[in-house]
Structures are given as C-alpha cells and as structure tokens.
PDB file of C-alpha atoms in Angstrom:
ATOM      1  CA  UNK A  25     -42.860  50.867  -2.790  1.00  0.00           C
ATOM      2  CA  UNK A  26     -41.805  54.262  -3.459  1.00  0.00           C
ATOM      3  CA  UNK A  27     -45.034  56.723  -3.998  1.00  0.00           C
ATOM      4  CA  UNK A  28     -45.251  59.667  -6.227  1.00  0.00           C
ATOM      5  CA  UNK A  29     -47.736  62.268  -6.471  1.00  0.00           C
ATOM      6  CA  UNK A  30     -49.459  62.598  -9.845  1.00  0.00           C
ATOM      7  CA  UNK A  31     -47.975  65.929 -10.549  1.00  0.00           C
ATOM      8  CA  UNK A  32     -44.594  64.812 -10.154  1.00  0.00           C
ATOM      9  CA  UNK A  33     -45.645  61.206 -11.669  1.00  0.00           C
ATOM     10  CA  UNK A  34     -47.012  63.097 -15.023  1.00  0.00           C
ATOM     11  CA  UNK A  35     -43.924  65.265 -15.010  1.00  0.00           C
ATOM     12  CA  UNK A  36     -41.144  63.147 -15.011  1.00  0.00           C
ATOM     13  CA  UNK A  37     -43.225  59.844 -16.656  1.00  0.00           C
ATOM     14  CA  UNK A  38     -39.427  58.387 -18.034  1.00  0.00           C
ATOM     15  CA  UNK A  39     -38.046  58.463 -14.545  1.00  0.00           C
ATOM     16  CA  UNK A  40     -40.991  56.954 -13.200  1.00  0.00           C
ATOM     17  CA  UNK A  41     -41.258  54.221 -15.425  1.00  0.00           C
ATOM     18  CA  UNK A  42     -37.893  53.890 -14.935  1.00  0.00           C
ATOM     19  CA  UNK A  43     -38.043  53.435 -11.413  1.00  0.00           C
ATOM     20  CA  UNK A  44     -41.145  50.727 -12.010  1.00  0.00           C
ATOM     21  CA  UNK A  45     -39.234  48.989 -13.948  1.00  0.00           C
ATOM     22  CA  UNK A  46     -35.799  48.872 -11.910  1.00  0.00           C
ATOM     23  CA  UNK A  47     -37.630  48.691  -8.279  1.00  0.00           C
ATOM     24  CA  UNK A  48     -41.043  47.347  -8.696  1.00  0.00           C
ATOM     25  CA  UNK A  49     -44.343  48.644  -8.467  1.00  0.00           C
ATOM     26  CA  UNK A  50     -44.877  52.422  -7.764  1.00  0.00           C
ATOM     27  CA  UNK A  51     -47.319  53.659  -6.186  1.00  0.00           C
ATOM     28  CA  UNK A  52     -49.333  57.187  -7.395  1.00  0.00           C
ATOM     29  CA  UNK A  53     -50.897  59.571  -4.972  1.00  0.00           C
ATOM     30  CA  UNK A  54     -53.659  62.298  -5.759  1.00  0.00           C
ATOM     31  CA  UNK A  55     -54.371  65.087  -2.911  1.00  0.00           C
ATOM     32  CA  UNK A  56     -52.601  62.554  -0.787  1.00  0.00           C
ATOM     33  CA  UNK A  57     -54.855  59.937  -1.163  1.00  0.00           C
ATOM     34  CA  UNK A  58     -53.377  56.630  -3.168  1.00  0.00           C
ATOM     35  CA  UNK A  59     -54.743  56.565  -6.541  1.00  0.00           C
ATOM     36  CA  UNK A  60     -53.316  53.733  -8.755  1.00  0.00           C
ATOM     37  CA  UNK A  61     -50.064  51.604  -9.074  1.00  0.00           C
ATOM     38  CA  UNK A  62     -47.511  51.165 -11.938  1.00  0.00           C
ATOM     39  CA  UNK A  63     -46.432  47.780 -12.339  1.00  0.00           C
ATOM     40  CA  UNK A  64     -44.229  45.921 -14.477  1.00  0.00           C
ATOM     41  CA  UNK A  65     -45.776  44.328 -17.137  1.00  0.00           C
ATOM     42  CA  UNK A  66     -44.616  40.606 -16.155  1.00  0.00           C
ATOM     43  CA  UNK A  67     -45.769  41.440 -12.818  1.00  0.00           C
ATOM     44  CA  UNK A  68     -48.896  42.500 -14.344  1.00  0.00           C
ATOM     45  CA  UNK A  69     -49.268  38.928 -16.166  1.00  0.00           C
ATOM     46  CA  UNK A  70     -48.258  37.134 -12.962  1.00  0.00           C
ATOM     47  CA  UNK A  71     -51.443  38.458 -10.899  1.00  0.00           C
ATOM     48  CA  UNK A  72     -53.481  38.037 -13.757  1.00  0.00           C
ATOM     49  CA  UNK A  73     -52.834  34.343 -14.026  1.00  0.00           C
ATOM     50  CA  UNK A  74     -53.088  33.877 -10.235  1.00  0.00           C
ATOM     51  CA  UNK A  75     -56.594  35.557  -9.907  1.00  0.00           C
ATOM     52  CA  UNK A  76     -58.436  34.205 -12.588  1.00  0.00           C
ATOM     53  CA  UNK A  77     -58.823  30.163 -12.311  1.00  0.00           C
ATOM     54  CA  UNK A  78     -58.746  28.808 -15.707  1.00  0.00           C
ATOM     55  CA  UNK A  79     -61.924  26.658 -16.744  1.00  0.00           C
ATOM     56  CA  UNK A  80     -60.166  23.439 -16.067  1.00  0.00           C
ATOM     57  CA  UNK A  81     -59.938  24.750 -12.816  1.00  0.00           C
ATOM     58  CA  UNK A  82     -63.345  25.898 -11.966  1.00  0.00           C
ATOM     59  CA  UNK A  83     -65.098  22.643 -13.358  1.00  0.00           C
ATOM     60  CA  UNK A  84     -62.830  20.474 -11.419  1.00  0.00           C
ATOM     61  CA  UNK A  85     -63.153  22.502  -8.021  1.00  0.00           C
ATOM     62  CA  UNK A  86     -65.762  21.427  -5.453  1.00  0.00           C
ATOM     63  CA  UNK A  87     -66.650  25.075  -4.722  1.00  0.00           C
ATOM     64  CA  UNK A  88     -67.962  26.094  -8.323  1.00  0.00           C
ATOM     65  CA  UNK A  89     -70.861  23.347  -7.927  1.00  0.00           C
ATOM     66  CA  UNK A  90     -71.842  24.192  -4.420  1.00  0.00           C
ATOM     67  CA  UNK A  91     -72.779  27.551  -5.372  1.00  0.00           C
ATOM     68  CA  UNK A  92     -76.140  26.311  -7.610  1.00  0.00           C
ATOM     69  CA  UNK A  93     -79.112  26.364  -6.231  1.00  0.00           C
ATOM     70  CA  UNK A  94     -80.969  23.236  -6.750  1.00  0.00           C
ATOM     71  CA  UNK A  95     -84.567  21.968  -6.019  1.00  0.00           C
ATOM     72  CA  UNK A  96     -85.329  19.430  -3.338  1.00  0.00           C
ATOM     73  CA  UNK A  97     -85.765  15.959  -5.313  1.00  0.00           C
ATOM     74  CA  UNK A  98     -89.452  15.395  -5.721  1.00  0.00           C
ATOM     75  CA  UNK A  99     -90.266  18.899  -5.019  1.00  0.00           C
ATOM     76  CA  UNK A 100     -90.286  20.081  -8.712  1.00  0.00           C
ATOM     77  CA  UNK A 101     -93.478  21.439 -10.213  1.00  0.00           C
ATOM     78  CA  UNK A 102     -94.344  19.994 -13.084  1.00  0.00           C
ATOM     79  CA  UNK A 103     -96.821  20.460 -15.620  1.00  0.00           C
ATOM     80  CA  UNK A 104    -100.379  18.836 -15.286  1.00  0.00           C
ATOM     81  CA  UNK A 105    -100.498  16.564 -18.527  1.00  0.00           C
ATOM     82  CA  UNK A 106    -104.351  16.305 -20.505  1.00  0.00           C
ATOM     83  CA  UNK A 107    -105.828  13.009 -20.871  1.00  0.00           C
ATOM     84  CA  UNK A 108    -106.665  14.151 -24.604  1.00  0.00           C
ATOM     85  CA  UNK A 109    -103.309  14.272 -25.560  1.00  0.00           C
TER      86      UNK A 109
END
C-alpha cells in the first residue's frame, strides 16, 4: 500500500485516485501519523458486506441469543393479585 501525505494527497487528488484505483487502497498520512485510507469503491462494498451479518444471519446464529440476559425460571417477581378483583 503506497502512503501519501495529505499535502501531497490534496495536491495531486487525480493521481491519487488514480493510483487507488489502478493499485488498491492508499494509504494517507498527517504529521506522519496514518490518517485514513482510499479505497476502491467495490472494495469498499466488499468489506461492507463481510462486516455486517444480514438479519437472516443474526437470527439464525447461536451467538445473537446467548447474549440476553434472562431470569432464572421461577425467580420472576410478579405482582401480588387482590382478592377484590
């Protein structure tokens, strides 16, 4: 991944995208320190897909209904009911 600093990033944007588009993600530096990353946009899609589990998904894995907390059975409190009614 080839990394540009911002100035040079802002500067010559065409080239840049150029570059993200022809080599792959770029990677954008500020005071030295990395900052963001250009990708291309169907890699962009790709990791978006991958890292959010679609709702078929989620109600069909075993991990999305271990994660509620439940009450011991029996446990519950429940509301004292009057003999009037």
């Amino acid at each position: 991944m080839h990394t540009w600093p911002v100035q040079d990033a802002k500067a010559r944007f065409s080239e840049f995208l150029d570059a993200c588009l022809s080599e792959g993600a770029q990677m954008v530096t500020r005071r030295g320190t990395e900052a963001a990353v250009l990708v291309p946009v169907q890699e962009w899609r790709r990791l978006q897909a991958v890292a959010q589990p679609s709702l078929k998904q989620l109600l069909l894995s075993d991990a999305a209904r271990m994660d509620i907390p439940l009450p011991a059975r029996g446990r519950a409190l429940r509301r004292k009911v009057n003999a009037l009614g």
